[in-house]
Amino acid sequence: MSFKSIVRELKEMKNGIGSISRRGEVEGRHWRNRTRSHIAPDVVPFDPNQQGQWANIPPELLLDIVHRVEESETSFPARTAVVYCASVCKSWREVTKEIVRTPEECGRLTFPISLKQPGPRESPIHCFIKRDRANSVFRLYFGLTPSEDVSDKLLLAAKRIRRATSTDFVISLVSDDFSRASSTYVGKLRSNFLGTKFTIYDSQPPSDAVIQHRGRLSRRFSAKQVSPTVSACNYSIATVSYELNVLRTRGPRRMHCAMHSIPFSSIQEGGSAPTPTSFPQSFDERPSKAKEPAVNISSSVSVPSREPLVLKNKAPRWHEQLQCWCLNFKGRVAVASVKNFQLAAAVDPSHNIPAAVQETTILQFGKIGKDIFTMDYCYPLSAFQAFAICLSSFDTKPACE
């Protein structure tokens, strides 16, 4: 059997997975409708115990097939062939997860956990954000620019929720379910009253953090709302601060991002950023009725003593002819906006960091059209962290501009 025919059969199997049973068909349609995203879910949409004939392939042949598929499919939609391999059965999934590398190593996104792993070191991953003013929804897509059809690849989505003293941006893997009781919930962004300080919360703790419980247990959701496999905690991983500019005499916005979950040593030679390998609870775990209902624990995260990475926006220069502030976005930004920014590491001279590293743009965000913005990020930020930082730019800040 040729390599192409194997991939073709994998696609056919993927399309026909839901026909195993009537219940499986309903659940399959429900999952596909909720997860129309670029990143395939960490879930086998059928019982993994029903391995089928494909599970009996010799390990050496299976390893060679998945290797060839992974190397030949470098971008979506062709990249979906890699996901098809992981969806065949449990043995195929384990092999695929071993072969697929992190975005830092290969510069590609495959599974949901890729969105919480650091981006590539050499070149940034290009994305864009679409703003839906009517519904206060922001969608992050993979790619240089929006396409003319409906084939844009959704990565993450966020919904703005205004409260009396703050604003929340709830971030999800899908664009139609922003419940924090859902397994698609990945984190949130919360502002203070003035919109000058934002806190980024992750649904899972940093990989090297120690969780300290404080106070009594408090129920965040009713027992019927949340599955025991869904994390019921939020962990503060970063803060985004905007300097006050009440008199509007200091030009564009000035912002600082303290990434508490990323050590400063990550940008030094030989340094590394935390790289999660999986979500705390896998999507394919079945809820157990015998377990206690999930509760919200008033918790804090204690991270080993270390200096956090701090990002600051690059200062724009005043253009006399255009009579405006300008930054070199290398063709990725087309419309002047107060929201446009570039972030680089804030480095003290005593750290002896090379000038090239200090000038590297880690996150770039800018407007290219009505309600369309570009977002380019690279190591050590993840797509989730970069998206959350960009969301802070959408909130109203009358005291900062």
Short mmCIF file of C-alpha atoms in Angstrom, two decimals:
data_model
loop_
_atom_site.label_atom_id
_atom_site.label_comp_id
_atom_site.label_asym_id
_atom_site.label_seq_id
_atom_site.Cartn_x
_atom_site.Cartn_y
_atom_site.Cartn_z
CA MET A 1 0.00 0.00 0.00
CA SER A 2 1.41 3.38 -0.98
CA PHE A 3 1.98 6.22 1.46
CA LYS A 4 -0.70 8.39 -0.19
CA SER A 5 -3.28 5.64 0.04
CA ILE A 6 -2.57 5.23 3.75
CA VAL A 7 -3.16 8.94 4.37
CA ARG A 8 -6.32 8.80 2.25
CA GLU A 9 -7.66 5.89 4.29
CA LEU A 10 -6.84 7.76 7.49
CA LYS A 11 -8.96 10.68 6.30
CA GLU A 12 -11.79 8.33 5.40
CA MET A 13 -11.58 6.73 8.82
CA LYS A 14 -11.65 10.16 10.44
CA ASN A 15 -14.81 11.07 8.56
CA GLY A 16 -16.45 7.81 9.51
CA ILE A 17 -15.41 7.60 13.14
CA GLY A 18 -18.77 8.81 14.40
CA SER A 19 -20.67 5.91 12.84
CA ILE A 20 -19.50 3.37 15.42
CA SER A 21 -22.74 3.82 17.31
CA ARG A 22 -25.73 6.11 17.37
CA ARG A 23 -24.51 7.66 20.58
CA GLY A 24 -21.03 8.07 19.18
CA GLU A 25 -22.48 9.78 16.12
CA VAL A 26 -24.35 12.34 18.22
CA GLU A 27 -21.34 12.99 20.45
CA GLY A 28 -19.06 13.29 17.43
CA ARG A 29 -21.26 15.92 15.80
CA HIS A 30 -21.54 17.79 19.10
CA TRP A 31 -17.76 17.88 19.54
CA ARG A 32 -17.06 18.95 15.95
CA ASN A 33 -19.61 21.76 16.19
CA ARG A 34 -18.01 23.08 19.37
CA THR A 35 -14.39 22.79 18.30
CA ARG A 36 -14.16 24.28 14.85
CA SER A 37 -10.60 25.33 15.50
CA HIS A 38 -7.19 25.16 13.93
CA ILE A 39 -5.87 23.15 16.87
CA ALA A 40 -7.26 19.65 17.06
CA PRO A 41 -8.58 18.60 20.48
CA ASP A 42 -6.64 16.22 22.71
CA VAL A 43 -9.47 13.72 22.45
CA VAL A 44 -10.27 10.50 20.69
CA PRO A 45 -13.91 10.94 19.61
CA PHE A 46 -14.64 7.29 20.19
CA ASP A 47 -13.85 4.70 22.83
CA PRO A 48 -10.05 4.21 22.81
CA ASN A 49 -10.53 0.59 23.85
CA GLN A 50 -12.05 -0.13 20.43
CA GLN A 51 -8.68 -0.24 18.71
CA GLY A 52 -9.67 -1.87 15.45
CA GLN A 53 -7.41 -3.46 12.85
CA TRP A 54 -5.10 -0.42 12.59
CA ALA A 55 -3.81 -1.07 16.12
CA ASN A 56 -2.20 -4.31 14.96
CA ILE A 57 0.33 -2.65 12.65
CA PRO A 58 3.93 -3.55 13.63
CA PRO A 59 5.47 -0.79 15.78
CA GLU A 60 8.36 -0.22 13.35
CA LEU A 61 5.99 0.31 10.42
CA LEU A 62 3.68 2.51 12.49
CA LEU A 63 6.61 4.67 13.59
CA ASP A 64 7.78 5.08 9.99
CA ILE A 65 4.28 6.02 8.75
CA VAL A 66 3.73 8.69 11.40
CA HIS A 67 7.24 10.05 10.90
CA ARG A 68 6.65 10.49 7.18
CA VAL A 69 3.24 12.09 7.69
CA GLU A 70 4.59 14.53 10.29
CA GLU A 71 7.56 15.57 8.14
CA SER A 72 5.48 16.07 4.99
CA GLU A 73 2.65 18.10 6.54
CA THR A 74 4.02 21.45 7.65
CA SER A 75 0.94 23.68 7.66
CA PHE A 76 -2.83 23.53 7.86
CA PRO A 77 -5.07 22.34 6.34
CA ALA A 78 -2.56 19.69 5.23
CA ARG A 79 -1.35 19.44 8.85
CA THR A 80 -4.63 17.76 9.73
CA ALA A 81 -3.21 14.48 8.44
CA VAL A 82 -1.01 14.44 11.55
CA VAL A 83 -4.09 14.85 13.72
CA TYR A 84 -5.82 12.04 11.81
CA CYS A 85 -2.95 9.73 12.79
CA ALA A 86 -3.48 10.62 16.45
CA SER A 87 -7.21 9.91 16.10
CA VAL A 88 -6.98 6.38 14.68
CA CYS A 89 -6.59 4.58 18.00
CA LYS A 90 -4.73 4.71 21.30
CA SER A 91 -1.50 3.17 20.03
CA TRP A 92 -1.39 5.56 17.06
CA ARG A 93 -1.97 8.49 19.37
CA GLU A 94 0.90 7.58 21.69
CA VAL A 95 3.32 7.27 18.76
CA THR A 96 2.14 10.57 17.25
CA LYS A 97 2.55 12.43 20.55
CA GLU A 98 6.12 11.14 20.81
CA ILE A 99 7.01 12.30 17.30
CA VAL A 100 5.32 15.72 17.21
CA ARG A 101 7.71 18.34 18.57
CA THR A 102 6.95 21.56 20.44
CA PRO A 103 6.49 24.91 18.62
CA GLU A 104 9.86 26.02 20.00
CA GLU A 105 11.56 23.16 18.15
CA CYS A 106 9.57 22.98 14.92
CA GLY A 107 7.68 26.28 14.68
CA ARG A 108 4.35 24.50 14.10
CA LEU A 109 1.11 24.15 16.08
CA THR A 110 -0.62 20.78 16.25
CA PHE A 111 -2.45 19.94 19.50
CA PRO A 112 -4.22 22.28 22.00
CA ILE A 113 -1.28 22.16 24.40
CA SER A 114 0.82 23.83 21.65
CA LEU A 115 -1.03 27.05 22.47
CA LYS A 116 0.51 27.07 25.96
CA GLN A 117 4.02 26.14 24.85
CA PRO A 118 6.68 28.77 23.98
CA GLY A 119 6.90 29.83 20.35
CA PRO A 120 9.94 29.36 18.07
CA ARG A 121 13.21 31.17 18.78
CA GLU A 122 14.23 32.05 15.23
CA SER A 123 11.13 33.38 13.49
CA PRO A 124 7.72 34.38 14.92
CA ILE A 125 4.41 32.60 14.43
CA HIS A 126 2.07 34.87 12.47
CA CYS A 127 -1.54 35.21 13.60
CA PHE A 128 -4.35 37.72 13.34
CA ILE A 129 -7.27 38.75 15.54
CA LYS A 130 -10.83 39.49 14.42
CA ARG A 131 -13.00 41.65 16.66
CA ASP A 132 -16.76 41.14 16.75
CA ARG A 133 -18.08 44.38 18.22
CA ALA A 134 -21.70 43.21 18.37
CA ASN A 135 -20.93 40.22 20.60
CA SER A 136 -17.73 41.52 22.28
CA VAL A 137 -15.91 38.43 21.01
CA PHE A 138 -12.27 38.35 19.86
CA ARG A 139 -11.03 35.44 17.74
CA LEU A 140 -7.38 34.52 17.21
CA TYR A 141 -6.58 32.85 13.89
CA PHE A 142 -3.45 31.28 12.46
CA GLY A 143 -2.00 32.84 9.32
CA LEU A 144 -0.59 36.01 7.80
CA THR A 145 -3.90 37.61 6.78
CA PRO A 146 -7.59 36.66 6.72
CA SER A 147 -8.68 34.57 3.77
CA GLU A 148 -11.65 35.38 1.58
CA ASP A 149 -13.47 32.16 2.44
CA VAL A 150 -14.32 30.48 5.74
CA SER A 151 -11.12 28.45 5.94
CA ASP A 152 -9.45 30.65 8.58
CA LYS A 153 -7.92 28.49 11.30
CA LEU A 154 -9.22 29.39 14.76
CA LEU A 155 -6.73 29.09 17.63
CA LEU A 156 -8.40 30.82 20.57
CA ALA A 157 -11.41 33.00 21.29
CA ALA A 158 -12.20 35.48 24.06
CA LYS A 159 -15.36 37.20 25.25
CA ARG A 160 -15.32 40.55 27.05
CA ILE A 161 -17.52 40.73 30.13
CA ARG A 162 -17.87 44.15 31.74
CA ARG A 163 -18.41 44.26 35.50
CA ALA A 164 -18.97 47.07 37.97
CA THR A 165 -15.33 47.33 39.05
CA SER A 166 -13.43 45.44 36.36
CA THR A 167 -13.50 43.87 32.92
CA ASP A 168 -12.96 40.16 32.24
CA PHE A 169 -11.83 38.54 29.01
CA VAL A 170 -12.68 34.82 29.24
CA ILE A 171 -10.48 32.79 26.88
CA SER A 172 -11.62 29.50 25.34
CA LEU A 173 -10.53 26.98 22.71
CA VAL A 174 -13.86 27.49 20.90
CA SER A 175 -15.84 30.56 19.94
CA ASP A 176 -19.27 29.49 21.19
CA ASP A 177 -18.62 28.35 24.77
CA PHE A 178 -17.05 30.72 27.31
CA SER A 179 -18.17 28.98 30.47
CA ARG A 180 -15.41 28.51 33.03
CA ALA A 181 -17.04 25.18 33.84
CA SER A 182 -16.24 23.93 30.34
CA SER A 183 -13.26 21.76 29.40
CA THR A 184 -12.51 24.28 26.63
CA TYR A 185 -11.76 27.04 29.15
CA VAL A 186 -8.03 27.90 29.16
CA GLY A 187 -7.79 31.14 31.18
CA LYS A 188 -8.87 34.74 31.53
CA LEU A 189 -7.67 38.34 31.68
CA ARG A 190 -8.99 40.72 34.37
CA SER A 191 -8.52 44.49 34.58
CA ASN A 192 -8.66 46.90 37.50
CA PHE A 193 -11.22 49.70 37.72
CA LEU A 194 -9.18 52.23 35.68
CA GLY A 195 -8.06 49.74 33.06
CA THR A 196 -4.40 50.44 33.87
CA LYS A 197 -3.48 47.03 35.27
CA PHE A 198 -4.42 43.56 34.02
CA THR A 199 -3.82 40.13 35.50
CA ILE A 200 -3.52 37.04 33.32
CA TYR A 201 -4.92 33.86 34.84
CA ASP A 202 -4.18 30.37 33.57
CA SER A 203 -6.50 27.41 34.12
CA GLN A 204 -3.48 25.28 35.04
CA PRO A 205 -0.58 26.11 37.37
CA PRO A 206 2.96 26.74 36.07
CA SER A 207 4.88 23.51 35.63
CA ASP A 208 7.27 24.21 38.51
CA ALA A 209 4.84 25.95 40.85
CA VAL A 210 3.77 24.86 44.32
CA ILE A 211 0.07 25.38 45.09
CA GLN A 212 -0.71 26.80 48.51
CA HIS A 213 -4.31 26.63 49.72
CA ARG A 214 -5.61 29.50 51.80
CA GLY A 215 -8.91 29.84 53.59
CA ARG A 216 -11.87 27.56 53.36
CA LEU A 217 -13.13 25.78 50.28
CA SER A 218 -15.69 27.75 48.30
CA ARG A 219 -17.93 26.32 45.62
CA ARG A 220 -17.61 28.23 42.33
CA PHE A 221 -20.08 26.14 40.36
CA SER A 222 -22.98 23.97 41.38
CA ALA A 223 -22.38 20.23 41.36
CA LYS A 224 -24.46 19.79 38.21
CA GLN A 225 -22.58 22.46 36.25
CA VAL A 226 -19.05 21.17 36.31
CA SER A 227 -17.40 17.87 35.63
CA PRO A 228 -14.92 16.49 38.20
CA THR A 229 -12.29 16.45 35.42
CA VAL A 230 -12.44 20.23 34.91
CA SER A 231 -9.98 22.39 36.81
CA ALA A 232 -11.78 24.80 39.13
CA CYS A 233 -8.88 27.16 39.85
CA ASN A 234 -7.25 30.16 38.20
CA TYR A 235 -3.55 30.82 38.60
CA SER A 236 -2.02 34.26 38.19
CA ILE A 237 0.87 34.00 35.73
CA ALA A 238 1.45 37.59 34.55
CA THR A 239 0.49 41.23 34.99
CA VAL A 240 0.21 43.92 32.31
CA SER A 241 0.54 47.52 33.46
CA TYR A 242 -0.07 50.76 31.55
CA GLU A 243 1.54 53.98 32.79
CA LEU A 244 -0.80 56.83 33.65
CA ASN A 245 -0.79 59.71 31.19
CA VAL A 246 -3.62 61.93 32.42
CA LEU A 247 -2.24 65.11 30.85
CA ARG A 248 -1.46 63.29 27.59
CA THR A 249 2.02 64.78 27.37
CA ARG A 250 4.10 61.63 27.00
CA GLY A 251 2.98 60.33 23.63
CA PRO A 252 1.54 56.83 23.01
CA ARG A 253 0.77 54.24 25.64
CA ARG A 254 3.56 52.82 27.75
CA MET A 255 3.18 49.28 29.02
CA HIS A 256 5.11 46.74 31.06
CA CYS A 257 4.42 43.00 31.26
CA ALA A 258 5.74 41.03 34.21
CA MET A 259 5.69 37.36 33.20
CA HIS A 260 5.78 35.68 36.63
CA SER A 261 5.70 32.18 35.13
CA ILE A 262 8.67 32.83 32.79
CA PRO A 263 12.13 33.33 34.37
CA PHE A 264 14.44 36.03 33.06
CA SER A 265 17.03 33.31 32.53
CA SER A 266 14.93 32.00 29.62
CA ILE A 267 16.41 34.66 27.30
CA GLN A 268 19.94 34.09 28.51
CA GLU A 269 22.27 31.66 26.78
CA GLY A 270 21.29 28.11 27.69
CA GLY A 271 18.08 29.25 29.38
CA SER A 272 14.66 27.70 28.87
CA ALA A 273 11.04 28.64 29.47
CA PRO A 274 8.46 26.36 31.17
CA THR A 275 6.92 24.02 28.59
CA PRO A 276 3.79 22.11 29.66
CA THR A 277 3.33 18.77 27.96
CA SER A 278 -0.37 18.21 28.62
CA PHE A 279 -3.40 19.67 30.31
CA PRO A 280 -3.98 18.62 33.95
CA GLN A 281 -7.07 16.64 32.92
CA SER A 282 -7.12 15.05 29.50
CA PHE A 283 -10.20 15.78 27.40
CA ASP A 284 -10.73 12.07 26.82
CA GLU A 285 -11.15 11.25 30.49
CA ARG A 286 -14.65 10.16 31.41
CA PRO A 287 -16.30 11.85 34.42
CA SER A 288 -16.84 9.60 37.37
CA LYS A 289 -20.11 9.99 39.25
CA ALA A 290 -18.48 8.69 42.39
CA LYS A 291 -16.11 11.66 42.65
CA GLU A 292 -16.82 14.74 44.73
CA PRO A 293 -17.99 17.81 42.80
CA ALA A 294 -15.27 20.27 41.86
CA VAL A 295 -14.80 23.26 44.11
CA ASN A 296 -13.00 26.55 43.81
CA ILE A 297 -9.99 26.68 46.09
CA SER A 298 -8.76 30.10 47.18
CA SER A 299 -5.23 29.38 46.11
CA SER A 300 -2.00 31.07 45.31
CA VAL A 301 0.93 29.80 43.32
CA SER A 302 4.34 29.77 44.92
CA VAL A 303 7.06 29.77 42.30
CA PRO A 304 10.69 29.06 43.25
CA SER A 305 12.56 32.31 43.87
CA ARG A 306 13.73 33.69 40.54
CA GLU A 307 13.70 36.90 38.56
CA PRO A 308 10.67 37.09 36.26
CA LEU A 309 10.92 38.16 32.64
CA VAL A 310 9.69 41.72 32.15
CA LEU A 311 8.61 43.01 28.73
CA LYS A 312 8.32 46.67 27.74
CA ASN A 313 7.01 48.29 24.61
CA LYS A 314 9.51 49.75 22.17
CA ALA A 315 9.40 53.53 22.11
CA PRO A 316 8.13 54.93 18.79
CA ARG A 317 9.79 57.88 17.08
CA TRP A 318 8.09 61.07 15.96
CA HIS A 319 7.87 61.42 12.16
CA GLU A 320 8.02 65.10 11.18
CA GLN A 321 6.57 64.67 7.70
CA LEU A 322 3.72 62.38 8.74
CA GLN A 323 3.21 64.20 12.03
CA CYS A 324 2.66 60.98 13.95
CA TRP A 325 4.46 58.40 16.06
CA CYS A 326 5.99 55.55 14.02
CA LEU A 327 7.39 52.05 14.55
CA ASN A 328 8.85 49.62 12.04
CA PHE A 329 6.38 46.74 11.86
CA LYS A 330 8.04 45.30 8.73
CA GLY A 331 4.88 45.50 6.66
CA ARG A 332 2.66 43.70 9.16
CA VAL A 333 0.69 46.82 10.23
CA ALA A 334 -1.16 49.10 7.83
CA VAL A 335 -3.34 51.39 9.98
CA ALA A 336 -2.25 53.89 12.63
CA SER A 337 -3.79 53.07 16.00
CA VAL A 338 -3.13 53.76 19.67
CA LYS A 339 -3.38 50.00 20.18
CA ASN A 340 -0.29 49.18 18.03
CA PHE A 341 2.77 48.04 19.99
CA GLN A 342 5.95 45.98 19.96
CA LEU A 343 7.27 44.26 23.10
CA ALA A 344 10.90 43.42 23.87
CA ALA A 345 12.68 42.26 27.01
CA ALA A 346 13.45 44.91 29.63
CA VAL A 347 17.14 44.26 30.29
CA ASP A 348 19.40 45.76 32.92
CA PRO A 349 22.97 46.48 31.72
CA SER A 350 24.33 44.25 34.49
CA HIS A 351 22.77 41.18 32.86
CA ASN A 352 25.23 41.24 29.93
CA ILE A 353 22.57 40.31 27.40
CA PRO A 354 23.68 40.68 23.74
CA ALA A 355 22.26 43.72 21.96
CA ALA A 356 20.58 41.50 19.34
CA VAL A 357 18.60 39.73 22.05
CA GLN A 358 17.61 43.02 23.66
CA GLU A 359 16.27 44.34 20.34
CA THR A 360 14.36 41.17 19.46
CA THR A 361 10.62 41.80 19.17
CA ILE A 362 8.94 39.08 21.25
CA LEU A 363 5.36 40.21 20.58
CA GLN A 364 4.02 42.50 17.87
CA PHE A 365 0.44 43.69 17.60
CA GLY A 366 -1.11 46.15 15.16
CA LYS A 367 -4.14 47.11 13.12
CA ILE A 368 -4.48 46.19 9.43
CA GLY A 369 -8.17 46.92 8.82
CA LYS A 370 -11.50 47.51 10.43
CA ASP A 371 -11.65 45.15 13.42
CA ILE A 372 -8.69 43.10 12.11
CA PHE A 373 -5.31 43.07 13.87
CA THR A 374 -2.09 41.13 13.41
CA MET A 375 -0.36 39.29 16.25
CA ASP A 376 3.14 37.86 15.82
CA TYR A 377 4.81 36.14 18.77
CA CYS A 378 7.93 34.09 19.43
CA TYR A 379 9.92 32.51 22.27
CA PRO A 380 9.50 32.61 25.24
CA LEU A 381 5.81 33.61 24.97
CA SER A 382 3.06 31.13 24.16
CA ALA A 383 0.04 31.85 21.95
CA PHE A 384 -2.19 32.00 25.02
CA GLN A 385 0.04 34.51 26.83
CA ALA A 386 0.48 36.65 23.72
CA PHE A 387 -3.26 36.67 23.03
CA ALA A 388 -4.02 37.70 26.62
CA ILE A 389 -1.53 40.58 26.44
CA CYS A 390 -3.07 41.79 23.17
CA LEU A 391 -6.56 41.62 24.66
CA SER A 392 -5.50 44.16 27.29
CA SER A 393 -5.04 46.68 24.47
CA PHE A 394 -8.74 46.48 23.57
CA ASP A 395 -9.99 47.73 26.94
CA THR A 396 -10.78 51.43 27.38
CA LYS A 397 -7.95 53.41 29.02
CA PRO A 398 -8.89 57.10 29.30
CA ALA A 399 -6.12 57.71 31.85
CA CYS A 400 -3.32 56.23 29.71
CA GLU A 401 -3.63 57.95 26.34
#
